[in-house]
PDB file of C-alpha atoms in Angstrom:
ATOM      1  CA  UNK A   1     -66.061 -77.496 -17.855  1.00 61.00           C
ATOM      2  CA  UNK A   2     -67.604 -74.212 -16.343  1.00 83.00           C
ATOM      3  CA  UNK A   3     -70.434 -72.721 -18.455  1.00 89.00           C
ATOM      4  CA  UNK A   4     -68.661 -69.439 -19.072  1.00 90.00           C
ATOM      5  CA  UNK A   5     -65.628 -71.270 -20.436  1.00 93.00           C
ATOM      6  CA  UNK A   6     -67.915 -73.139 -22.976  1.00 94.00           C
ATOM      7  CA  UNK A   7     -69.411 -69.821 -23.910  1.00 91.00           C
ATOM      8  CA  UNK A   8     -66.040 -68.244 -24.268  1.00 94.00           C
ATOM      9  CA  UNK A   9     -64.918 -71.129 -26.507  1.00 95.00           C
ATOM     10  CA  UNK A  10     -67.890 -70.805 -28.636  1.00 91.00           C
ATOM     11  CA  UNK A  11     -67.110 -67.082 -29.241  1.00 88.00           C
ATOM     12  CA  UNK A  12     -63.315 -68.062 -29.794  1.00 93.00           C
ATOM     13  CA  UNK A  13     -64.290 -70.342 -32.712  1.00 94.00           C
ATOM     14  CA  UNK A  14     -66.325 -67.806 -34.441  1.00 87.00           C
ATOM     15  CA  UNK A  15     -63.628 -65.052 -33.705  1.00 86.00           C
ATOM     16  CA  UNK A  16     -61.074 -67.494 -35.312  1.00 89.00           C
ATOM     17  CA  UNK A  17     -63.115 -67.944 -38.473  1.00 88.00           C
ATOM     18  CA  UNK A  18     -63.708 -64.273 -38.890  1.00 83.00           C
ATOM     19  CA  UNK A  19     -60.240 -63.524 -38.135  1.00 80.00           C
ATOM     20  CA  UNK A  20     -58.869 -65.957 -40.631  1.00 82.00           C
ATOM     21  CA  UNK A  21     -60.916 -64.662 -43.465  1.00 80.00           C
ATOM     22  CA  UNK A  22     -60.449 -60.922 -43.287  1.00 72.00           C
ATOM     23  CA  UNK A  23     -59.255 -60.135 -39.533  1.00 72.00           C
ATOM     24  CA  UNK A  24     -61.382 -58.379 -36.682  1.00 70.00           C
ATOM     25  CA  UNK A  25     -62.039 -61.526 -34.707  1.00 77.00           C
ATOM     26  CA  UNK A  26     -61.307 -59.556 -31.471  1.00 74.00           C
ATOM     27  CA  UNK A  27     -64.435 -57.954 -31.965  1.00 71.00           C
ATOM     28  CA  UNK A  28     -66.232 -61.166 -31.186  1.00 77.00           C
ATOM     29  CA  UNK A  29     -64.191 -62.603 -28.375  1.00 82.00           C
ATOM     30  CA  UNK A  30     -63.147 -59.500 -26.538  1.00 77.00           C
ATOM     31  CA  UNK A  31     -66.564 -58.022 -25.544  1.00 75.00           C
ATOM     32  CA  UNK A  32     -67.696 -61.549 -24.661  1.00 81.00           C
ATOM     33  CA  UNK A  33     -64.503 -62.080 -22.334  1.00 85.00           C
ATOM     34  CA  UNK A  34     -64.843 -58.499 -20.651  1.00 77.00           C
ATOM     35  CA  UNK A  35     -68.803 -59.701 -19.976  1.00 80.00           C
ATOM     36  CA  UNK A  36     -67.944 -62.950 -18.642  1.00 88.00           C
ATOM     37  CA  UNK A  37     -65.022 -62.096 -16.552  1.00 88.00           C
ATOM     38  CA  UNK A  38     -65.946 -58.737 -14.827  1.00 84.00           C
ATOM     39  CA  UNK A  39     -63.940 -59.487 -11.763  1.00 87.00           C
ATOM     40  CA  UNK A  40     -60.815 -59.415 -13.863  1.00 85.00           C
ATOM     41  CA  UNK A  41     -58.802 -56.475 -14.813  1.00 78.00           C
ATOM     42  CA  UNK A  42     -58.892 -55.388 -18.580  1.00 74.00           C
ATOM     43  CA  UNK A  43     -55.270 -56.061 -18.893  1.00 75.00           C
ATOM     44  CA  UNK A  44     -55.704 -59.663 -17.594  1.00 84.00           C
ATOM     45  CA  UNK A  45     -58.910 -60.182 -19.987  1.00 85.00           C
ATOM     46  CA  UNK A  46     -56.870 -58.814 -23.009  1.00 81.00           C
ATOM     47  CA  UNK A  47     -53.848 -60.711 -21.908  1.00 85.00           C
ATOM     48  CA  UNK A  48     -55.862 -63.900 -21.625  1.00 92.00           C
ATOM     49  CA  UNK A  49     -57.603 -63.560 -25.107  1.00 90.00           C
ATOM     50  CA  UNK A  50     -54.307 -62.712 -26.907  1.00 90.00           C
ATOM     51  CA  UNK A  51     -53.500 -66.616 -26.562  1.00 94.00           C
ATOM     52  CA  UNK A  52     -56.323 -67.903 -28.451  1.00 94.00           C
ATOM     53  CA  UNK A  53     -55.996 -65.038 -30.929  1.00 90.00           C
ATOM     54  CA  UNK A  54     -52.326 -66.225 -31.575  1.00 92.00           C
ATOM     55  CA  UNK A  55     -53.427 -69.893 -31.924  1.00 93.00           C
ATOM     56  CA  UNK A  56     -56.282 -69.072 -34.389  1.00 89.00           C
ATOM     57  CA  UNK A  57     -53.936 -66.727 -36.465  1.00 88.00           C
ATOM     58  CA  UNK A  58     -51.219 -69.442 -36.547  1.00 91.00           C
ATOM     59  CA  UNK A  59     -53.780 -72.004 -37.857  1.00 89.00           C
ATOM     60  CA  UNK A  60     -54.947 -69.615 -40.631  1.00 86.00           C
ATOM     61  CA  UNK A  61     -51.400 -68.504 -41.474  1.00 87.00           C
ATOM     62  CA  UNK A  62     -50.458 -72.261 -41.829  1.00 87.00           C
ATOM     63  CA  UNK A  63     -53.156 -72.749 -44.339  1.00 84.00           C
ATOM     64  CA  UNK A  64     -52.614 -69.667 -46.328  1.00 85.00           C
ATOM     65  CA  UNK A  65     -48.610 -70.633 -46.467  1.00 87.00           C
ATOM     66  CA  UNK A  66     -49.689 -73.878 -48.203  1.00 85.00           C
ATOM     67  CA  UNK A  67     -51.925 -72.671 -50.679  1.00 83.00           C
ATOM     68  CA  UNK A  68     -51.112 -68.902 -51.583  1.00 86.00           C
ATOM     69  CA  UNK A  69     -47.744 -67.631 -52.851  1.00 87.00           C
ATOM     70  CA  UNK A  70     -46.264 -65.231 -50.267  1.00 89.00           C
ATOM     71  CA  UNK A  71     -43.721 -62.406 -50.871  1.00 89.00           C
ATOM     72  CA  UNK A  72     -41.246 -63.715 -48.285  1.00 90.00           C
ATOM     73  CA  UNK A  73     -38.657 -61.004 -48.772  1.00 91.00           C
ATOM     74  CA  UNK A  74     -41.234 -58.391 -48.238  1.00 92.00           C
ATOM     75  CA  UNK A  75     -43.262 -60.514 -45.365  1.00 92.00           C
ATOM     76  CA  UNK A  76     -40.320 -61.512 -43.046  1.00 94.00           C
ATOM     77  CA  UNK A  77     -38.940 -57.770 -42.407  1.00 95.00           C
ATOM     78  CA  UNK A  78     -42.656 -56.686 -41.890  1.00 95.00           C
ATOM     79  CA  UNK A  79     -43.204 -59.389 -39.357  1.00 95.00           C
ATOM     80  CA  UNK A  80     -40.147 -58.380 -37.321  1.00 96.00           C
ATOM     81  CA  UNK A  81     -41.128 -54.646 -37.294  1.00 96.00           C
ATOM     82  CA  UNK A  82     -44.524 -55.481 -36.376  1.00 95.00           C
ATOM     83  CA  UNK A  83     -43.396 -57.908 -33.478  1.00 96.00           C
ATOM     84  CA  UNK A  84     -41.243 -54.748 -32.069  1.00 95.00           C
ATOM     85  CA  UNK A  85     -43.877 -52.285 -32.650  1.00 94.00           C
ATOM     86  CA  UNK A  86     -46.546 -54.385 -30.751  1.00 91.00           C
ATOM     87  CA  UNK A  87     -44.220 -55.007 -27.696  1.00 91.00           C
ATOM     88  CA  UNK A  88     -43.711 -51.121 -27.324  1.00 92.00           C
ATOM     89  CA  UNK A  89     -47.637 -50.481 -27.955  1.00 86.00           C
ATOM     90  CA  UNK A  90     -48.375 -53.103 -25.261  1.00 81.00           C
ATOM     91  CA  UNK A  91     -45.878 -51.553 -22.971  1.00 85.00           C
ATOM     92  CA  UNK A  92     -47.217 -47.958 -23.549  1.00 80.00           C
ATOM     93  CA  UNK A  93     -50.847 -49.219 -22.959  1.00 70.00           C
ATOM     94  CA  UNK A  94     -49.862 -49.752 -19.136  1.00 67.00           C
ATOM     95  CA  UNK A  95     -48.967 -46.209 -18.958  1.00 72.00           C
ATOM     96  CA  UNK A  96     -51.249 -44.216 -21.240  1.00 64.00           C
ATOM     97  CA  UNK A  97     -55.132 -44.249 -21.793  1.00 59.00           C
ATOM     98  CA  UNK A  98     -55.869 -45.032 -25.277  1.00 53.00           C
ATOM     99  CA  UNK A  99     -59.549 -43.587 -25.467  1.00 59.00           C
ATOM    100  CA  UNK A 100     -58.546 -40.400 -27.338  1.00 57.00           C
ATOM    101  CA  UNK A 101     -57.848 -42.586 -30.330  1.00 54.00           C
ATOM    102  CA  UNK A 102     -61.318 -43.926 -30.825  1.00 56.00           C
ATOM    103  CA  UNK A 103     -62.968 -40.749 -32.167  1.00 66.00           C
ATOM    104  CA  UNK A 104     -60.276 -40.784 -34.966  1.00 59.00           C
ATOM    105  CA  UNK A 105     -60.663 -44.457 -35.682  1.00 55.00           C
ATOM    106  CA  UNK A 106     -64.162 -43.855 -36.067  1.00 63.00           C
ATOM    107  CA  UNK A 107     -63.795 -41.462 -38.824  1.00 69.00           C
ATOM    108  CA  UNK A 108     -61.221 -43.682 -40.654  1.00 62.00           C
ATOM    109  CA  UNK A 109     -63.748 -46.551 -40.530  1.00 59.00           C
ATOM    110  CA  UNK A 110     -66.527 -44.736 -41.923  1.00 70.00           C
ATOM    111  CA  UNK A 111     -64.189 -43.870 -44.845  1.00 65.00           C
ATOM    112  CA  UNK A 112     -63.126 -47.352 -45.183  1.00 58.00           C
ATOM    113  CA  UNK A 113     -66.848 -48.586 -45.260  1.00 60.00           C
ATOM    114  CA  UNK A 114     -67.840 -46.034 -47.827  1.00 65.00           C
ATOM    115  CA  UNK A 115     -64.913 -46.687 -50.162  1.00 57.00           C
ATOM    116  CA  UNK A 116     -65.218 -50.339 -50.072  1.00 55.00           C
ATOM    117  CA  UNK A 117     -69.120 -50.285 -50.602  1.00 62.00           C
ATOM    118  CA  UNK A 118     -68.906 -47.679 -53.743  1.00 60.00           C
ATOM    119  CA  UNK A 119     -65.647 -49.297 -55.239  1.00 56.00           C
ATOM    120  CA  UNK A 120     -67.212 -52.631 -56.262  1.00 50.00           C
ATOM    121  CA  UNK A 121     -63.685 -53.911 -57.601  1.00 51.00           C
ATOM    122  CA  UNK A 122     -61.704 -52.999 -54.534  1.00 46.00           C
ATOM    123  CA  UNK A 123     -59.440 -55.971 -53.671  1.00 44.00           C
ATOM    124  CA  UNK A 124     -60.771 -57.962 -56.496  1.00 50.00           C
ATOM    125  CA  UNK A 125     -57.427 -58.309 -58.457  1.00 49.00           C
ATOM    126  CA  UNK A 126     -53.904 -58.175 -57.578  1.00 54.00           C
ATOM    127  CA  UNK A 127     -51.917 -55.404 -59.155  1.00 57.00           C
ATOM    128  CA  UNK A 128     -48.863 -54.283 -57.499  1.00 58.00           C
ATOM    129  CA  UNK A 129     -47.499 -51.278 -59.140  1.00 64.00           C
ATOM    130  CA  UNK A 130     -44.577 -50.297 -56.947  1.00 70.00           C
ATOM    131  CA  UNK A 131     -40.801 -51.156 -57.337  1.00 80.00           C
ATOM    132  CA  UNK A 132     -39.614 -53.800 -54.861  1.00 83.00           C
ATOM    133  CA  UNK A 133     -37.664 -51.081 -52.904  1.00 88.00           C
ATOM    134  CA  UNK A 134     -40.735 -48.757 -52.512  1.00 90.00           C
ATOM    135  CA  UNK A 135     -43.108 -51.874 -51.483  1.00 89.00           C
ATOM    136  CA  UNK A 136     -40.305 -52.819 -48.997  1.00 91.00           C
ATOM    137  CA  UNK A 137     -40.372 -49.204 -47.396  1.00 94.00           C
ATOM    138  CA  UNK A 138     -44.342 -48.970 -47.515  1.00 94.00           C
ATOM    139  CA  UNK A 139     -44.668 -52.415 -46.113  1.00 94.00           C
ATOM    140  CA  UNK A 140     -42.194 -51.499 -43.309  1.00 96.00           C
ATOM    141  CA  UNK A 141     -44.092 -48.422 -42.450  1.00 96.00           C
ATOM    142  CA  UNK A 142     -47.700 -50.287 -42.495  1.00 94.00           C
ATOM    143  CA  UNK A 143     -46.097 -52.930 -40.275  1.00 95.00           C
ATOM    144  CA  UNK A 144     -44.710 -50.374 -37.761  1.00 96.00           C
ATOM    145  CA  UNK A 145     -48.110 -48.453 -37.525  1.00 93.00           C
ATOM    146  CA  UNK A 146     -50.337 -51.406 -37.467  1.00 92.00           C
ATOM    147  CA  UNK A 147     -48.073 -53.348 -35.181  1.00 93.00           C
ATOM    148  CA  UNK A 148     -48.133 -50.495 -32.578  1.00 92.00           C
ATOM    149  CA  UNK A 149     -51.745 -50.241 -32.941  1.00 86.00           C
ATOM    150  CA  UNK A 150     -52.448 -53.833 -32.137  1.00 85.00           C
ATOM    151  CA  UNK A 151     -50.316 -53.601 -29.060  1.00 83.00           C
ATOM    152  CA  UNK A 152     -51.713 -50.267 -27.906  1.00 77.00           C
ATOM    153  CA  UNK A 153     -55.417 -50.524 -28.808  1.00 70.00           C
ATOM    154  CA  UNK A 154     -56.197 -53.750 -30.729  1.00 71.00           C
ATOM    155  CA  UNK A 155     -59.620 -54.323 -32.275  1.00 66.00           C
ATOM    156  CA  UNK A 156     -59.701 -54.386 -36.127  1.00 70.00           C
ATOM    157  CA  UNK A 157     -55.786 -55.147 -36.421  1.00 81.00           C
ATOM    158  CA  UNK A 158     -56.317 -57.788 -39.034  1.00 80.00           C
ATOM    159  CA  UNK A 159     -58.763 -55.673 -40.935  1.00 78.00           C
ATOM    160  CA  UNK A 160     -56.414 -52.630 -40.947  1.00 83.00           C
ATOM    161  CA  UNK A 161     -53.548 -54.901 -42.281  1.00 89.00           C
ATOM    162  CA  UNK A 162     -55.735 -56.209 -45.074  1.00 86.00           C
ATOM    163  CA  UNK A 163     -56.686 -53.024 -46.099  1.00 84.00           C
ATOM    164  CA  UNK A 164     -53.085 -51.609 -46.070  1.00 89.00           C
ATOM    165  CA  UNK A 165     -51.936 -54.600 -48.208  1.00 90.00           C
ATOM    166  CA  UNK A 166     -54.665 -53.693 -50.783  1.00 87.00           C
ATOM    167  CA  UNK A 167     -54.472 -50.056 -50.883  1.00 84.00           C
ATOM    168  CA  UNK A 168     -50.557 -49.306 -50.404  1.00 89.00           C
ATOM    169  CA  UNK A 169     -49.205 -52.652 -51.949  1.00 89.00           C
ATOM    170  CA  UNK A 170     -51.758 -53.505 -54.457  1.00 86.00           C
ATOM    171  CA  UNK A 171     -52.779 -56.870 -53.438  1.00 88.00           C
ATOM    172  CA  UNK A 172     -56.196 -58.644 -53.920  1.00 84.00           C
ATOM    173  CA  UNK A 173     -58.115 -59.782 -50.838  1.00 82.00           C
ATOM    174  CA  UNK A 174     -56.897 -63.372 -50.870  1.00 84.00           C
ATOM    175  CA  UNK A 175     -53.193 -62.406 -50.854  1.00 87.00           C
ATOM    176  CA  UNK A 176     -53.761 -59.259 -48.550  1.00 89.00           C
ATOM    177  CA  UNK A 177     -55.460 -61.689 -46.143  1.00 85.00           C
ATOM    178  CA  UNK A 178     -52.601 -64.168 -46.272  1.00 89.00           C
ATOM    179  CA  UNK A 179     -49.774 -61.708 -45.821  1.00 92.00           C
ATOM    180  CA  UNK A 180     -51.800 -60.048 -43.069  1.00 91.00           C
ATOM    181  CA  UNK A 181     -52.221 -63.242 -41.037  1.00 89.00           C
ATOM    182  CA  UNK A 182     -48.299 -63.698 -40.801  1.00 92.00           C
ATOM    183  CA  UNK A 183     -47.883 -59.946 -39.784  1.00 94.00           C
ATOM    184  CA  UNK A 184     -50.774 -60.397 -37.253  1.00 92.00           C
ATOM    185  CA  UNK A 185     -49.120 -63.423 -35.900  1.00 92.00           C
ATOM    186  CA  UNK A 186     -46.227 -61.531 -35.055  1.00 94.00           C
ATOM    187  CA  UNK A 187     -48.065 -58.673 -33.302  1.00 92.00           C
ATOM    188  CA  UNK A 188     -49.971 -61.210 -31.197  1.00 90.00           C
ATOM    189  CA  UNK A 189     -46.629 -62.876 -30.194  1.00 92.00           C
ATOM    190  CA  UNK A 190     -45.264 -59.711 -29.007  1.00 91.00           C
ATOM    191  CA  UNK A 191     -48.162 -58.822 -27.031  1.00 87.00           C
ATOM    192  CA  UNK A 192     -48.300 -62.384 -25.556  1.00 91.00           C
ATOM    193  CA  UNK A 193     -44.678 -62.047 -24.409  1.00 92.00           C
ATOM    194  CA  UNK A 194     -45.194 -58.863 -22.689  1.00 87.00           C
ATOM    195  CA  UNK A 195     -48.315 -60.066 -20.826  1.00 87.00           C
ATOM    196  CA  UNK A 196     -46.709 -63.375 -19.742  1.00 91.00           C
ATOM    197  CA  UNK A 197     -43.832 -61.010 -18.319  1.00 89.00           C
ATOM    198  CA  UNK A 198     -46.506 -59.032 -16.460  1.00 85.00           C
ATOM    199  CA  UNK A 199     -48.364 -62.215 -15.159  1.00 88.00           C
ATOM    200  CA  UNK A 200     -51.700 -61.221 -16.887  1.00 85.00           C
ATOM    201  CA  UNK A 201     -52.872 -64.570 -18.611  1.00 91.00           C
ATOM    202  CA  UNK A 202     -55.211 -66.971 -17.127  1.00 94.00           C
ATOM    203  CA  UNK A 203     -53.990 -70.107 -18.488  1.00 95.00           C
ATOM    204  CA  UNK A 204     -57.049 -72.245 -17.160  1.00 94.00           C
ATOM    205  CA  UNK A 205     -59.199 -70.114 -19.786  1.00 95.00           C
ATOM    206  CA  UNK A 206     -56.757 -69.404 -22.423  1.00 96.00           C
ATOM    207  CA  UNK A 207     -55.798 -72.774 -23.434  1.00 96.00           C
ATOM    208  CA  UNK A 208     -59.193 -74.231 -24.051  1.00 96.00           C
ATOM    209  CA  UNK A 209     -60.164 -70.918 -25.984  1.00 96.00           C
ATOM    210  CA  UNK A 210     -56.893 -71.470 -28.049  1.00 96.00           C
ATOM    211  CA  UNK A 211     -58.079 -74.805 -29.279  1.00 96.00           C
ATOM    212  CA  UNK A 212     -61.262 -73.649 -30.329  1.00 96.00           C
ATOM    213  CA  UNK A 213     -60.051 -70.362 -32.150  1.00 94.00           C
ATOM    214  CA  UNK A 214     -57.405 -72.623 -33.839  1.00 94.00           C
ATOM    215  CA  UNK A 215     -60.208 -74.714 -35.225  1.00 94.00           C
ATOM    216  CA  UNK A 216     -62.155 -71.659 -36.443  1.00 91.00           C
ATOM    217  CA  UNK A 217     -58.920 -70.248 -37.972  1.00 89.00           C
ATOM    218  CA  UNK A 218     -58.514 -73.498 -39.893  1.00 91.00           C
ATOM    219  CA  UNK A 219     -62.050 -73.666 -41.016  1.00 91.00           C
ATOM    220  CA  UNK A 220     -61.988 -69.875 -41.896  1.00 88.00           C
ATOM    221  CA  UNK A 221     -58.745 -70.106 -43.959  1.00 86.00           C
ATOM    222  CA  UNK A 222     -60.006 -73.081 -45.943  1.00 87.00           C
ATOM    223  CA  UNK A 223     -63.226 -71.120 -46.654  1.00 87.00           C
ATOM    224  CA  UNK A 224     -61.422 -68.065 -47.650  1.00 82.00           C
ATOM    225  CA  UNK A 225     -59.195 -69.780 -50.226  1.00 81.00           C
ATOM    226  CA  UNK A 226     -62.088 -71.883 -51.546  1.00 84.00           C
ATOM    227  CA  UNK A 227     -64.502 -69.112 -51.938  1.00 83.00           C
ATOM    228  CA  UNK A 228     -62.057 -66.296 -53.056  1.00 76.00           C
ATOM    229  CA  UNK A 229     -62.281 -62.582 -53.373  1.00 68.00           C
ATOM    230  CA  UNK A 230     -65.965 -61.896 -53.635  1.00 74.00           C
ATOM    231  CA  UNK A 231     -66.594 -63.885 -50.448  1.00 78.00           C
ATOM    232  CA  UNK A 232     -63.737 -62.302 -48.484  1.00 73.00           C
ATOM    233  CA  UNK A 233     -64.805 -58.616 -49.689  1.00 71.00           C
ATOM    234  CA  UNK A 234     -68.448 -59.377 -48.216  1.00 76.00           C
ATOM    235  CA  UNK A 235     -67.116 -60.577 -44.996  1.00 77.00           C
ATOM    236  CA  UNK A 236     -64.486 -57.636 -44.870  1.00 71.00           C
ATOM    237  CA  UNK A 237     -67.453 -55.158 -45.251  1.00 74.00           C
ATOM    238  CA  UNK A 238     -69.280 -56.848 -42.361  1.00 78.00           C
ATOM    239  CA  UNK A 239     -66.421 -56.798 -40.293  1.00 71.00           C
ATOM    240  CA  UNK A 240     -65.744 -53.002 -40.887  1.00 69.00           C
ATOM    241  CA  UNK A 241     -69.258 -52.084 -40.245  1.00 76.00           C
ATOM    242  CA  UNK A 242     -69.132 -54.003 -37.006  1.00 74.00           C
ATOM    243  CA  UNK A 243     -65.989 -52.280 -36.001  1.00 67.00           C
ATOM    244  CA  UNK A 244     -67.442 -48.964 -36.880  1.00 69.00           C
ATOM    245  CA  UNK A 245     -70.563 -49.647 -34.685  1.00 77.00           C
ATOM    246  CA  UNK A 246     -68.284 -50.706 -31.756  1.00 69.00           C
ATOM    247  CA  UNK A 247     -66.103 -47.518 -32.045  1.00 65.00           C
ATOM    248  CA  UNK A 248     -69.421 -45.430 -32.275  1.00 74.00           C
ATOM    249  CA  UNK A 249     -70.792 -46.969 -29.259  1.00 76.00           C
ATOM    250  CA  UNK A 250     -67.543 -46.444 -27.078  1.00 67.00           C
ATOM    251  CA  UNK A 251     -67.420 -42.751 -28.485  1.00 65.00           C
ATOM    252  CA  UNK A 252     -70.934 -41.613 -27.932  1.00 68.00           C
TER     253      UNK A 252
END
């Protein structure tokens, strides 16, 4: 196996672990992929990395399903909407430059990091206060917006889903992560199908990375369930700050 593929697989493992806990694994494997595959187009690199992202998310989702009670009446419609929105976002990415969104996201991430740091009980307890109908509407809007974002821009999608499930739906970190994984699985699948249709996936790289990412996702999900909300909150803070620094670098 080529050295660069081994390095990509190591990055994929850690990306799968982080993504399973709280999302944001793309912040690890995407930069590594862009550095180690300089002769490939950005679309080809992103398309190739969507395959390991999907496998890791699938493995994490499988662990969460076995150990966390999910609101399926809310989750299934959210996944369908997220899948469709991701397809639209990926299609639009081939036609519109997305750099103008980064300054906006930078401001949003600063707010998220500050709020999570100041409010120590943020996401520590599950306290849904919405009626089922209102929760359904808000959940579908969240899936629509974040699904489109994942197809169009990408980094930090899992973290945004976790945040939305906590702030808007009243979940704790553990349940937010579990629901976010299923929705993120749908967004990844939507993007993959589009990139396959466009012929943008290098399967000789995508498949070994997929195995490494799946292993990381399995380990990460088991760790998150075992360690609970406090551990997930700490990882969430690290990922949000890392995302913030990444966007700040791109913007400035």
